[in-house]
Tab-separated table of C-alpha atoms in Angstrom:
chain	number	residue	atom	x	y	z
B	82	MET	CA	103.300	117.411	135.982
B	83	TRP	CA	104.274	115.778	139.285
B	84	GLY	CA	102.658	118.755	141.121
B	85	GLY	CA	104.575	119.195	144.367
B	86	ARG	CA	105.549	115.611	145.141
B	87	PHE	CA	108.992	116.144	143.595
B	88	THR	CA	111.188	119.124	144.218
B	89	SER	CA	113.745	118.663	141.511
B	90	GLY	CA	113.792	117.411	137.921
B	91	PRO	CA	114.778	114.069	136.745
B	92	ALA	CA	118.415	113.105	135.831
B	93	GLU	CA	119.255	113.390	132.094
B	94	ILE	CA	119.403	109.699	131.654
B	95	MET	CA	116.034	109.251	133.542
B	96	GLU	CA	114.456	111.802	131.217
B	97	GLN	CA	115.875	109.746	128.224
B	98	ILE	CA	114.729	106.368	129.351
B	99	ASN	CA	111.368	107.630	130.651
B	100	ALA	CA	110.292	109.611	127.530
B	101	SER	CA	108.267	107.941	124.893
B	102	ILE	CA	107.316	110.904	122.714
B	103	ASP	CA	109.848	109.943	120.082
B	104	PHE	CA	107.620	107.070	119.046
B	105	ASP	CA	104.090	107.531	120.764
B	106	GLN	CA	103.641	110.878	118.925
B	107	ARG	CA	102.151	108.552	116.285
B	108	LEU	CA	99.145	108.280	118.510
B	109	TYR	CA	98.333	111.907	118.324
B	110	GLN	CA	95.018	111.504	116.311
B	111	GLN	CA	93.805	108.816	118.765
B	112	ASP	CA	94.823	110.848	121.767
B	113	ILE	CA	92.871	113.879	120.564
B	114	GLN	CA	89.938	111.803	119.505
B	115	ALA	CA	89.792	110.176	122.950
B	116	SER	CA	90.239	113.558	124.737
B	117	LYS	CA	87.420	115.136	122.746
B	118	ALA	CA	85.072	112.235	123.751
B	119	HIS	CA	86.222	112.396	127.376
B	120	ALA	CA	85.548	116.122	127.519
B	121	THR	CA	82.058	115.770	125.820
B	122	MET	CA	81.141	113.199	128.429
B	123	LEU	CA	82.280	115.225	131.358
B	124	ALA	CA	80.238	118.171	130.235
B	125	ALA	CA	77.241	115.919	129.549
B	126	CYS	CA	77.564	114.602	133.257
B	127	GLY	CA	77.935	118.147	134.609
B	128	ILE	CA	81.521	117.552	135.735
B	129	ILE	CA	82.906	120.466	133.723
B	130	SER	CA	81.028	123.436	132.259
B	131	ASP	CA	79.781	123.522	128.732
B	132	SER	CA	81.976	126.539	128.121
B	133	ASP	CA	85.158	124.657	129.238
B	134	ASN	CA	84.262	121.858	126.969
B	135	GLU	CA	83.831	124.183	124.062
B	136	ALA	CA	87.313	125.659	124.684
B	137	ILE	CA	88.723	122.214	125.048
B	138	GLN	CA	87.201	120.965	121.733
B	139	ASP	CA	88.481	124.029	119.884
B	140	GLY	CA	91.875	123.841	121.337
B	141	LEU	CA	92.278	120.135	120.565
B	142	ASP	CA	91.143	120.831	116.956
B	143	LYS	CA	93.867	123.334	116.631
B	144	ILE	CA	96.432	121.135	118.011
B	145	ALA	CA	95.486	118.287	115.633
B	146	GLN	CA	95.764	120.809	112.768
B	147	GLU	CA	99.197	121.972	113.971
B	148	ILE	CA	100.511	118.464	114.194
B	149	ALA	CA	99.163	117.365	110.802
B	150	GLN	CA	100.844	120.324	109.189
B	151	GLY	CA	104.160	119.803	110.948
B	152	HIS	CA	103.976	123.051	113.052
B	153	PHE	CA	103.971	121.245	116.445
B	154	THR	CA	107.040	121.067	118.584
B	155	PHE	CA	107.137	117.849	120.552
B	156	GLN	CA	109.204	118.058	123.836
B	157	ARG	CA	110.983	115.195	125.399
B	158	ALA	CA	110.769	116.836	128.865
B	159	LEU	CA	106.992	116.444	128.599
B	160	GLU	CA	107.458	112.564	128.257
B	161	ASP	CA	104.595	111.569	126.106
B	162	ILE	CA	101.937	112.373	123.585
B	163	HIS	CA	99.421	113.070	126.384
B	164	MET	CA	101.494	115.678	128.198
B	165	ASN	CA	102.647	117.281	124.963
B	166	VAL	CA	99.103	117.840	123.952
B	167	GLU	CA	97.892	118.953	127.319
B	168	ALA	CA	100.588	121.455	127.655
B	169	ARG	CA	99.881	122.996	124.399
B	170	LEU	CA	96.209	123.018	125.112
B	171	ARG	CA	97.054	125.021	128.322
B	172	GLU	CA	98.965	127.516	126.196
B	173	LEU	CA	95.943	127.876	123.970
B	174	ILE	CA	93.009	128.001	126.221
B	175	GLY	CA	94.359	128.599	129.711
B	176	GLU	CA	92.918	127.132	132.932
B	177	ALA	CA	90.195	125.116	131.222
B	178	ALA	CA	92.821	122.794	129.869
B	179	GLY	CA	93.497	121.525	133.398
B	180	ARG	CA	89.929	120.299	133.741
B	181	LEU	CA	90.318	117.768	130.795
B	182	HIS	CA	92.202	115.244	132.976
B	183	THR	CA	89.375	115.109	135.512
B	184	ALA	CA	88.217	111.489	136.066
B	185	ARG	CA	91.024	109.906	134.057
B	186	SER	CA	94.645	108.868	134.408
B	187	ARG	CA	97.384	108.523	131.901
B	188	ASN	CA	96.908	104.760	132.456
B	189	ASP	CA	93.463	104.479	130.897
B	190	GLN	CA	94.365	107.335	128.532
B	191	ILE	CA	97.163	105.427	126.924
B	192	ALA	CA	95.222	102.209	127.022
B	193	THR	CA	92.490	103.887	125.148
B	194	ASP	CA	94.688	105.575	122.514
B	195	PHE	CA	96.644	102.509	121.870
B	196	ARG	CA	93.486	100.362	121.467
B	197	LEU	CA	92.116	102.875	119.034
B	198	TRP	CA	95.400	102.880	117.073
B	199	VAL	CA	95.601	99.026	117.018
B	200	ARG	CA	92.003	98.893	115.894
B	201	ASP	CA	92.620	101.266	113.052
B	202	SER	CA	95.666	99.198	112.042
B	203	ASN	CA	93.821	95.973	112.338
B	204	ASP	CA	91.101	97.548	109.881
B	205	GLY	CA	93.841	98.527	107.518
B	206	VAL	CA	95.165	94.972	107.433
B	207	ILE	CA	91.626	93.548	106.792
B	208	GLY	CA	91.351	95.926	103.845
B	209	GLN	CA	94.791	94.872	102.467
B	210	LEU	CA	94.047	91.212	102.904
B	211	ARG	CA	90.872	91.525	100.810
B	212	GLU	CA	92.904	93.186	98.130
B	213	ALA	CA	95.475	90.251	98.253
B	214	LEU	CA	92.644	87.709	98.152
B	215	SER	CA	91.078	89.366	95.081
B	216	ALA	CA	94.400	89.294	93.200
B	217	LEU	CA	94.851	85.553	94.094
B	218	LEU	CA	91.297	84.746	92.980
B	219	ASP	CA	91.861	86.604	89.682
B	220	LYS	CA	95.055	84.661	89.052
B	221	ALA	CA	93.524	81.299	90.004
B	222	GLU	CA	90.589	82.066	87.583
B	223	GLN	CA	92.905	83.029	84.725
B	224	HIS	CA	94.951	79.839	85.115
B	225	SER	CA	92.458	77.339	86.488
B	226	ALA	CA	93.360	74.623	83.963
B	227	VAL	CA	97.162	75.133	83.549
B	228	VAL	CA	98.800	71.862	84.790
B	229	MET	CA	101.928	71.971	86.826
B	230	PRO	CA	103.774	69.672	89.188
B	231	GLY	CA	102.493	69.426	92.706
B	232	PHE	CA	105.188	68.825	95.265
B	233	THR	CA	105.854	67.053	98.376
B	234	HIS	CA	109.267	67.381	99.841
B	235	LEU	CA	109.889	69.616	96.884
B	236	GLN	CA	109.810	66.344	94.641
B	237	ASN	CA	107.307	65.962	91.877
B	238	ALA	CA	104.370	64.243	93.467
B	239	GLN	CA	101.122	64.531	91.346
B	240	PRO	CA	99.868	66.914	88.689
B	241	VAL	CA	97.767	69.848	89.995
B	242	THR	CA	96.594	72.964	88.223
B	243	PHE	CA	98.145	76.478	88.768
B	244	GLY	CA	94.665	77.720	89.834
B	245	HIS	CA	94.582	75.124	92.493
B	246	HIS	CA	97.901	76.084	93.861
B	247	MET	CA	96.816	79.767	94.078
B	248	MET	CA	93.534	78.667	95.868
B	249	ALA	CA	95.750	77.121	98.622
B	250	TYR	CA	96.923	80.459	99.477
B	251	VAL	CA	93.397	81.832	99.165
B	252	SER	CA	92.414	79.336	101.933
B	253	MET	CA	95.408	80.433	104.054
B	254	LEU	CA	94.651	84.203	103.703
B	255	ARG	CA	90.962	83.653	104.338
B	256	ARG	CA	91.895	82.154	107.656
B	257	ASP	CA	94.061	85.218	108.302
B	258	LEU	CA	91.279	87.486	107.418
B	259	SER	CA	88.994	85.715	109.910
B	260	ARG	CA	91.582	86.057	112.624
B	261	PHE	CA	91.930	89.817	112.222
B	262	GLU	CA	88.028	90.082	112.103
B	263	ASP	CA	87.732	88.029	115.242
B	264	ALA	CA	90.289	89.961	117.054
B	265	ARG	CA	88.575	93.229	116.215
B	266	VAL	CA	85.511	92.032	118.122
B	267	ARG	CA	87.541	91.350	121.209
B	268	MET	CA	89.478	94.645	121.077
B	269	ASN	CA	86.411	96.796	120.620
B	270	GLU	CA	85.815	97.642	124.253
B	271	SER	CA	86.763	100.891	125.864
B	272	PRO	CA	89.233	101.230	128.640
B	273	LEU	CA	88.456	104.864	129.250
B	274	GLY	CA	87.095	105.549	132.731
B	275	GLY	CA	89.238	102.800	134.391
B	276	ALA	CA	91.284	105.812	135.527
B	277	ALA	CA	94.660	104.653	137.266
B	278	LEU	CA	93.183	101.250	138.067
B	279	ALA	CA	90.222	101.547	140.487
B	280	GLY	CA	87.755	103.522	138.510
B	281	THR	CA	86.723	107.058	139.545
B	282	GLY	CA	84.371	108.602	142.207
B	283	PHE	CA	83.118	111.151	139.532
B	284	PRO	CA	79.731	110.337	138.154
B	285	ILE	CA	80.936	109.577	134.668
B	286	ASP	CA	79.233	107.888	131.752
B	287	ARG	CA	81.510	105.207	130.354
B	288	ASN	CA	78.944	104.014	127.889
B	289	GLN	CA	78.799	107.433	126.362
B	290	THR	CA	82.733	107.625	125.733
B	291	ALA	CA	82.627	104.100	124.373
B	292	GLU	CA	79.849	104.973	121.910
B	293	LEU	CA	81.630	108.211	120.927
B	294	LEU	CA	84.760	106.320	120.121
B	295	GLY	CA	83.129	103.464	118.269
B	296	PHE	CA	83.499	100.929	120.827
B	297	ASP	CA	80.898	98.232	121.546
B	298	ARG	CA	80.994	98.696	125.281
B	299	PRO	CA	83.236	99.748	128.243
B	300	MET	CA	85.612	97.091	129.529
B	301	ALA	CA	84.057	95.515	132.529
B	302	ASN	CA	87.016	95.619	134.968
B	303	SER	CA	88.902	98.899	135.743
B	304	ILE	CA	92.144	96.845	136.642
B	305	ASP	CA	91.899	94.901	133.490
B	306	ALA	CA	91.116	98.004	131.450
B	307	VAL	CA	94.637	99.510	132.270
B	308	SER	CA	96.553	96.153	132.342
B	309	ASP	CA	95.354	94.479	129.287
B	310	ARG	CA	97.455	94.411	126.064
B	311	ASP	CA	95.795	91.397	124.556
B	312	HIS	CA	94.602	93.454	121.616
B	313	ALA	CA	98.297	94.243	120.781
B	314	LEU	CA	99.354	90.702	121.288
B	315	GLU	CA	96.566	89.409	119.090
B	316	PHE	CA	97.494	91.898	116.423
B	317	LEU	CA	101.095	90.805	116.582
B	318	SER	CA	100.140	87.084	116.634
B	319	ASN	CA	97.825	87.355	113.708
B	320	SER	CA	100.452	89.378	111.851
B	321	ALA	CA	103.090	86.816	112.463
B	322	ILE	CA	100.849	84.027	111.182
B	323	LEU	CA	99.944	86.099	108.228
B	324	ALA	CA	103.671	86.990	107.625
B	325	THR	CA	104.531	83.271	107.704
B	326	HIS	CA	101.931	82.583	104.874
B	327	LEU	CA	103.286	85.526	102.923
B	328	SER	CA	106.899	84.265	103.383
B	329	ARG	CA	105.820	80.824	102.119
B	330	LEU	CA	104.316	82.347	99.017
B	331	ALA	CA	107.457	84.582	98.657
B	332	GLU	CA	109.680	81.561	98.882
B	333	GLU	CA	107.855	79.876	96.119
B	334	VAL	CA	107.944	82.924	93.964
B	335	VAL	CA	111.759	83.024	94.442
B	336	ILE	CA	112.088	79.256	93.508
B	337	TRP	CA	109.623	79.553	90.506
B	338	ALA	CA	111.314	82.683	89.166
B	339	SER	CA	114.797	81.003	89.175
B	340	ASP	CA	116.501	79.822	86.063
B	341	ALA	CA	116.350	76.332	87.264
B	342	TYR	CA	112.591	76.244	87.375
B	343	SER	CA	111.371	79.268	85.202
B	344	PHE	CA	107.745	78.459	86.198
B	345	ILE	CA	106.898	82.121	86.385
B	346	SER	CA	108.193	85.474	84.996
B	347	LEU	CA	108.265	88.800	86.857
B	348	THR	CA	108.473	92.192	85.270
B	349	ASP	CA	110.880	95.159	86.099
B	350	ALA	CA	108.257	96.394	88.528
B	351	PHE	CA	109.069	93.768	91.151
B	352	THR	CA	112.590	92.841	90.460
B	353	THR	CA	116.075	94.321	90.612
B	354	GLY	CA	119.270	94.013	88.751
B	355	SER	CA	122.870	93.334	89.855
B	356	SER	CA	125.625	95.936	90.270
B	357	ILE	CA	128.161	93.662	88.503
B	358	MET	CA	126.113	91.173	86.547
B	359	PRO	CA	124.057	92.846	83.793
B	360	GLN	CA	121.925	89.790	83.015
B	361	LYS	CA	120.381	89.365	86.414
B	362	ARG	CA	116.767	89.909	87.338
B	363	ASN	CA	116.494	89.231	91.039
B	364	PRO	CA	113.118	88.709	92.857
B	365	ASP	CA	114.096	91.063	95.603
B	366	ALA	CA	110.529	92.217	96.538
B	367	ALA	CA	109.668	88.519	97.335
B	368	GLU	CA	112.905	87.972	99.198
B	369	LEU	CA	112.319	91.041	101.339
B	370	VAL	CA	108.784	89.777	102.182
B	371	ARG	CA	110.404	86.485	103.168
B	372	GLY	CA	112.973	88.413	105.276
B	373	LYS	CA	110.524	90.886	107.024
B	374	SER	CA	108.618	87.901	108.422
B	375	GLY	CA	111.472	87.461	110.876
B	376	ARG	CA	111.107	90.918	112.250
B	377	ILE	CA	107.268	90.435	112.618
B	378	ILE	CA	107.615	87.166	114.361
B	379	GLY	CA	110.341	88.671	116.628
B	380	ASN	CA	108.140	91.500	117.609
B	381	LEU	CA	105.450	89.112	118.891
B	382	ASN	CA	108.009	87.417	121.056
B	383	ALA	CA	109.376	90.732	122.397
B	384	LEU	CA	105.985	91.908	123.727
B	385	LEU	CA	105.102	88.487	125.042
B	386	VAL	CA	108.372	88.516	127.089
B	387	VAL	CA	107.563	92.094	128.344
B	388	MET	CA	104.047	91.127	129.550
B	389	LYS	CA	104.595	87.711	130.868
B	390	GLY	CA	105.896	88.737	134.319
B	391	LEU	CA	103.970	91.996	135.067
B	392	PRO	CA	101.799	92.110	138.089
B	393	LEU	CA	98.443	93.851	137.811
B	394	SER	CA	97.857	96.636	137.101
B	395	TYR	CA	100.082	99.094	135.207
B	396	SER	CA	103.878	98.940	135.137
B	397	LYS	CA	106.142	101.300	133.157
B	398	ASP	CA	107.388	98.133	131.232
B	399	MET	CA	104.271	98.404	129.257
B	400	GLN	CA	105.610	101.456	127.460
B	401	GLU	CA	107.526	98.937	125.463
B	402	ASP	CA	104.399	97.718	123.899
B	403	LYS	CA	104.217	100.403	121.080
B	404	GLU	CA	107.401	100.056	119.212
B	405	PRO	CA	106.986	96.388	118.269
B	406	VAL	CA	103.389	96.996	117.259
B	407	PHE	CA	104.226	100.079	115.138
B	408	ASP	CA	107.008	98.119	113.416
B	409	THR	CA	104.753	95.164	112.634
B	410	ALA	CA	101.961	97.325	111.425
B	411	ASP	CA	104.361	99.185	108.930
B	412	SER	CA	106.036	95.868	107.984
B	413	ILE	CA	102.885	93.779	107.474
B	414	ASN	CA	101.199	96.519	105.516
B	415	LEU	CA	104.242	96.809	103.264
B	416	CYS	CA	104.557	93.098	102.833
B	417	LEU	CA	100.780	92.729	101.946
B	418	ALA	CA	101.197	95.596	99.368
B	419	ALA	CA	104.177	94.114	97.891
B	420	MET	CA	102.883	90.603	97.633
B	421	THR	CA	99.666	91.785	96.096
B	422	GLY	CA	101.588	93.400	93.435
B	423	ILE	CA	103.777	90.418	92.884
B	424	ILE	CA	100.665	88.232	92.525
B	425	LYS	CA	99.256	90.536	89.895
B	426	ASP	CA	102.524	90.853	88.108
B	427	MET	CA	103.699	87.159	87.923
B	428	GLN	CA	102.775	85.264	84.831
B	429	PRO	CA	103.019	81.451	84.872
B	430	ASN	CA	105.249	79.911	81.965
B	431	GLU	CA	102.677	77.319	80.863
B	432	GLU	CA	105.029	75.392	78.617
B	433	ARG	CA	107.601	75.128	81.304
B	434	LEU	CA	105.116	74.151	83.864
B	435	ARG	CA	103.779	71.313	81.542
B	436	ALA	CA	107.253	70.200	80.776
B	437	ALA	CA	108.019	69.864	84.425
B	438	THR	CA	105.149	67.334	84.770
B	439	GLY	CA	107.111	65.098	82.436
B	440	LYS	CA	109.455	64.037	85.207
B	441	GLY	CA	109.278	61.975	88.476
B	442	GLN	CA	106.656	59.453	87.245
B	443	ILE	CA	104.103	61.987	88.353
B	444	THR	CA	101.007	59.915	87.505
B	445	ALA	CA	101.989	56.801	89.190
B	446	THR	CA	99.311	57.277	91.846
B	447	ASP	CA	96.882	57.332	89.013
B	448	LEU	CA	98.114	53.909	87.897
B	449	ALA	CA	97.753	52.417	91.393
B	450	ASP	CA	94.249	53.890	91.759
B	451	TRP	CA	93.406	52.367	88.455
B	452	LEU	CA	94.574	48.931	89.494
B	453	VAL	CA	92.277	49.138	92.531
B	454	ARG	CA	89.262	50.632	90.536
B	455	GLU	CA	89.482	48.381	87.578
B	456	LEU	CA	91.236	45.126	88.656
B	457	GLY	CA	89.918	45.125	92.402
B	458	LEU	CA	93.483	44.813	93.880
B	459	PRO	CA	93.888	45.968	97.460
B	460	PHE	CA	95.539	49.296	97.462
B	461	ARG	CA	98.706	48.034	99.094
B	462	ASP	CA	99.118	45.335	96.375
B	463	ALA	CA	98.427	48.019	93.746
B	464	HIS	CA	101.040	50.304	95.317
B	465	HIS	CA	103.547	47.517	95.135
B	466	ALA	CA	102.882	46.658	91.553
B	467	THR	CA	103.021	50.325	90.584
B	468	GLY	CA	106.320	50.693	92.328
B	469	SER	CA	107.705	47.850	90.340
B	470	ILE	CA	106.583	49.492	87.045
B	471	VAL	CA	108.113	52.768	88.167
B	472	HIS	CA	111.328	50.902	88.784
B	473	LEU	CA	111.179	49.403	85.245
B	474	ALA	CA	110.513	52.887	83.657
B	475	GLU	CA	113.378	54.429	85.621
B	476	SER	CA	115.709	51.584	84.584
B	477	GLN	CA	114.879	52.602	80.945
B	478	SER	CA	115.133	56.360	81.600
B	479	CYS	CA	111.521	56.906	80.595
B	480	GLN	CA	108.167	57.798	82.197
B	481	ILE	CA	105.526	55.084	82.986
B	482	TRP	CA	103.321	56.202	80.076
B	483	ASP	CA	106.340	55.456	77.604
B	484	LEU	CA	106.363	51.838	78.575
B	485	SER	CA	104.418	49.478	76.297
B	486	LEU	CA	101.546	47.313	77.580
B	487	ALA	CA	103.549	44.223	77.209
B	488	GLU	CA	106.310	45.509	79.283
B	489	MET	CA	103.823	46.438	82.173
B	490	GLN	CA	102.008	43.168	81.922
B	491	LYS	CA	105.202	41.353	82.834
B	492	ILE	CA	104.701	42.867	86.158
B	493	GLU	CA	100.899	42.719	86.290
B	494	PRO	CA	99.361	40.480	83.644
B	495	ARG	CA	95.728	41.766	83.995
B	496	LEU	CA	96.709	45.256	82.852
B	497	ASN	CA	94.916	46.255	79.631
B	498	GLU	CA	94.898	49.256	77.164
B	499	GLY	CA	92.542	51.121	79.411
B	500	VAL	CA	95.348	51.879	81.735
B	501	PHE	CA	96.845	54.532	79.346
B	502	SER	CA	93.678	56.598	79.708
B	503	VAL	CA	94.717	57.614	83.397
B	504	LEU	CA	98.362	58.199	82.775
B	505	SER	CA	98.240	61.498	80.970
B	506	VAL	CA	98.808	64.623	83.113
B	507	ASP	CA	95.682	66.389	82.016
B	508	GLU	CA	93.525	63.289	82.775
B	509	SER	CA	95.232	63.013	86.148
B	510	ALA	CA	94.479	66.720	87.025
B	511	SER	CA	90.894	66.494	85.691
B	512	SER	CA	90.119	63.273	87.648
B	513	ARG	CA	90.678	64.746	91.018
B	514	ARG	CA	87.056	65.879	91.302
B	515	SER	CA	86.659	65.403	95.090
B	516	PHE	CA	85.687	68.408	97.032
B	517	GLY	CA	88.706	70.618	97.403
B	518	GLY	CA	90.494	68.645	94.553
B	519	THR	CA	92.620	70.020	91.782
B	520	ALA	CA	90.210	69.436	88.963
B	521	PRO	CA	89.550	72.694	86.995
B	522	LEU	CA	85.795	72.151	87.492
B	523	ARG	CA	86.391	72.129	91.300
B	524	VAL	CA	88.877	75.004	91.134
B	525	ARG	CA	86.321	77.176	89.390
B	526	GLU	CA	83.627	76.228	91.798
B	527	ALA	CA	85.954	77.112	94.624
B	528	ILE	CA	86.619	80.547	93.111
B	529	VAL	CA	82.968	81.324	92.879
B	530	ALA	CA	82.265	80.219	96.468
B	531	ALA	CA	85.227	82.315	97.778
B	532	ARG	CA	84.163	85.459	95.915
B	533	GLN	CA	80.574	85.105	97.191
B	534	GLU	CA	81.714	84.471	100.785
B	535	LEU	CA	84.166	87.403	100.668
B	536	GLY	CA	81.752	89.758	98.784
B	537	LEU	CA	84.334	90.081	95.958
B	538	SER	CA	83.050	90.558	92.384
């Protein structure tokens, strides 16, 4: 490959550290796709003959088939996917194979292959996110009016509906979806034709190769074309944020499925048993989603550290870009598939959820709001009076709705029977009709709006 500049081969350890074929063979489809486009363009521009192009196209198709069928032997001595493919192409078609690399470098070749691979992976995550969103919307619709405690600091705060809680994750994943969609626009530019870093003196048509590969346009600067890994960083960053969201939902699944809460049940499909305790049903799928978020976040940090100190244009350090991206793509797709399955599988325990709202003076805010609305108290005065009523209820080991009117009037004499209309859990949830609120009416409206925006039936 070095063609006369070197008179001896690399040391064994040099070969080992330099070779990337053990992992970049995953790029074979993209490498062959980009090479076919490059050869087509070279022929169209009169740089290679039509007969050479035809031989190259046929040879590349045969190699793609050999790799797909497991009949291709990858050689570490050939370093990477590019040289493994090119060496085999020369075996198949002879001298014409040597013309394929005209007007390109391994620098713009790998930049193109990797960008195509990341784009494909990005599209896969978009599809999986839409499936997860559909599952959340279905679950929210099925349980739009089921009351449960809403928490702050993991303490009972106010009644909400299960559907509203699911819709919070819909909002989070919709933002994730928009990030992957936005990133796709930015990554959809072609590096091919940047060559080593300065472009090429051959009369190539970069617009043609960009179009053949489904890119919107060629990248505007040849140095940036071979130096840029923003598409990989954005994919990792977006995946890290998504993994954080999935991890938060996974954590709630773990808590809710515990005996102490029993808010939901999971079937055998997404739980495991114990090797010693026959009664156990462990939410291991959710725990693994929670755990894998650490790997995904770490992969983002790894590539940021690799890229932060590199001068333009290409440095061999950038070979370290692929493994974290490959690992993240595998992990985030697995996490999305698992979490989508968990969402579909979990069933809320409505009786347990309602019973849990009978603790923590959960409608105290409704009492304070009533004092403001009906008696005209400033909110801070209403808050103080409500706090005193809560203290009275706790001293009697009951909830505020269990107190008599006379007992409450000792704290605020102007209270009347009307106050009891706002103290029930159902009334509390139903009253939160502000846009984005937990009232079942608003939840159902939000579900319809989300389905329309996402194009989900």
